[in-house]
Amino acid sequence: MGHEEELSSDQVDLKVSPLVGSLRRTWSDFCATSSIHGLRYTRDEDTNRIVHLVWLLISLVMFICAVAMAHTFYMDYRSSPTRMNVQSDHTPVTNLYFPPVTICPDVLFNMQKSKAFLNTIQLPKGTELSGILRNLHIFYGFMLDDERYTAQDIEQMETLLSINNLTLQQFVEHLRWDCDEILHRCRFNGDILDCSKIFQLSKTFFGHCCSFNLRQKGLNFTAQRAIGGLKYGLSVIVRYKDDSYDPVQSYSYGVKLLIQEVDAFPSAHAAAKFVAFNTETFAALRPQETFCSAAVKALTIEERNCIFQKEFPLRYFSDYVYPNCELNCRVTNMVKFCGCHTYFFDFNRTEDRICTFRDIPCLVDNFANIITRKKSTQCYCPLTCEHFDYDVQVSNFPLELNMPVPDKFYSGLAKNDGVLHIFINSFSYRRLRRDLLSNMVTLVSNLGSAFSLFVGMSMLSVVEIIYYFSVILRKNYKIECETRNKMLHKRPKFARPKVNDSHSKHQKSVFIIHKS
């Protein structure tokens, strides 16, 4: 291997310690026999020291590059261990639930119904029915900050509840829309149905709405499966049963359409579209599913950077989806800043107080904090590993009342009706699989490639390094020490010759060397 069993006295440098000498000899032996590129030229006897230095610098630079690339591979492995792959573009949509559809009236309350109820209860002294009806817009203070409300109006509404012994929730129950007051006719999978059989009254961020195929506490999840095409989609004729509805006062004439995941609370995080009356609207859905492989599921939350539904419990919602986490943060901030949350977040999961009219100024003043516009009030909401996304494309056309159509669904259309079709525009959908970007085998392979590219190292080279600087270094150290001991025992002895005193002044000093 290039290392001697014995050393001559000329090969030992007594100016350095035995350890340093053995290290030099081991390094020379290693450079002469190592498989690492370039090292042998740093000790080549046929070249000078300048060439040795140049090759040493080249080897050092190449090793630093290899370490830098290996560090990059390792950091990529730690920070982004997963990647998205298209598993299939042709998965049958019959594997899916039909996406939840929520239809919300663009005004909170049925004014005809509200007027009838207010006529049956006691009004505060000095107030009229028309004044109370105008003050119903104060409910928007629970969800928006577009307007500031006077203390007189707030106290008037509080007095109305107090003298009639009503809670805010009970009051809302008498004013809200029912689904049969919004939905005139429904059709699903080609069959004309009673809307009450497939739509249910739901709580949303926009108040009370009507939802189809939504999984929410208090609702019966219908679990309707999807079939592609317009014929097998959901069609609804929307009609307000409210003679007192004033589109000028509400600034719109139509309904909101919300499309979201099955477990998501309907809110502004859903795919929201406005559906106007006097039109026929077609909403074509294109679903996309993201799911995880078994290898990704085996990773820790920190490694995959996403969570599954039951791994991150929420205080106000039973199931974790990203929109629910954002809303959970919003409710938490309501309680933090105002000590209550609004009536449409009442799921009987906590003992937090329900906001009243007197809390509206606080909600409006802290609106920026509540909806997390400021970084200090934002919450940690990790992404979900598995979820559905819906691309919604809407097209609408003027409603033709007298157009001859051999379809009973269109019979009896009125002037101010709106016809809405929601359907999946394909018989297949895309599935994305979240896979491991790299595993330990890939990481080791990448590290080996980096060191092999720059310095020609392999795992065998590592074994060589360990072998030389353990076994061979120990052997060289012993040889170095033994050689030094022999040199000390063979050191020459010096003596002066005997001379006469008379001649001592004229003779030169002579040393006689005796070999022992």
GROMACS .gro file of N, CA, C and O in nm, residues 57 106 124-125 151 164 181 325-326 357 361 460:
model
   48
   57LEU      N    1  -0.529   2.270  -0.434
   57LEU     CA    2  -0.638   2.369  -0.440
   57LEU      C    3  -0.753   2.318  -0.527
   57LEU      O    4  -0.870   2.336  -0.493
  106ASP      N    5  -8.015   3.706  -0.203
  106ASP     CA    6  -7.924   3.819  -0.195
  106ASP      C    7  -7.964   3.918  -0.087
  106ASP      O    8  -7.891   4.014  -0.062
  124PRO      N    9  -9.168   4.875   2.015
  124PRO     CA   10  -9.129   4.976   2.115
  124PRO      C   11  -9.212   5.103   2.099
  124PRO      O   12  -9.257   5.136   1.989
  125LYS      N   13  -9.231   5.174   2.209
  125LYS     CA   14  -9.309   5.296   2.206
  125LYS      C   15  -9.243   5.399   2.115
  125LYS      O   16  -9.121   5.416   2.114
  151ALA      N   17  -7.652   5.451   1.774
  151ALA     CA   18  -7.688   5.391   1.902
  151ALA      C   19  -7.840   5.385   1.919
  151ALA      O   20  -7.893   5.293   1.982
  164ASN      N   21  -9.055   4.161   2.390
  164ASN     CA   22  -9.124   4.042   2.339
  164ASN      C   23  -9.060   3.913   2.388
  164ASN      O   24  -9.099   3.804   2.344
  181GLU      N   25  -8.956   2.923  -0.034
  181GLU     CA   26  -8.978   3.061  -0.071
  181GLU      C   27  -8.872   3.112  -0.170
  181GLU      O   28  -8.880   3.225  -0.218
  325CYS      N   29  -6.090   2.620   0.873
  325CYS     CA   30  -5.986   2.672   0.962
  325CYS      C   31  -5.983   2.825   0.959
  325CYS      O   32  -5.968   2.890   1.062
  326GLU      N   33  -5.997   2.882   0.839
  326GLU     CA   34  -5.999   3.028   0.828
  326GLU      C   35  -6.119   3.086   0.903
  326GLU      O   36  -6.108   3.189   0.971
  357PHE      N   37  -7.738   4.289   1.924
  357PHE     CA   38  -7.726   4.415   1.850
  357PHE      C   39  -7.625   4.509   1.914
  357PHE      O   40  -7.556   4.584   1.845
  361PRO      N   41  -7.136   4.744   1.711
  361PRO     CA   42  -7.027   4.843   1.701
  361PRO      C   43  -6.889   4.782   1.724
  361PRO      O   44  -6.794   4.818   1.655
  460LEU      N   45  -1.674   0.313  -0.112
  460LEU     CA   46  -1.548   0.243  -0.089
  460LEU      C   47  -1.437   0.343  -0.054
  460LEU      O   48  -1.347   0.311   0.026
   0.00000   0.00000   0.00000
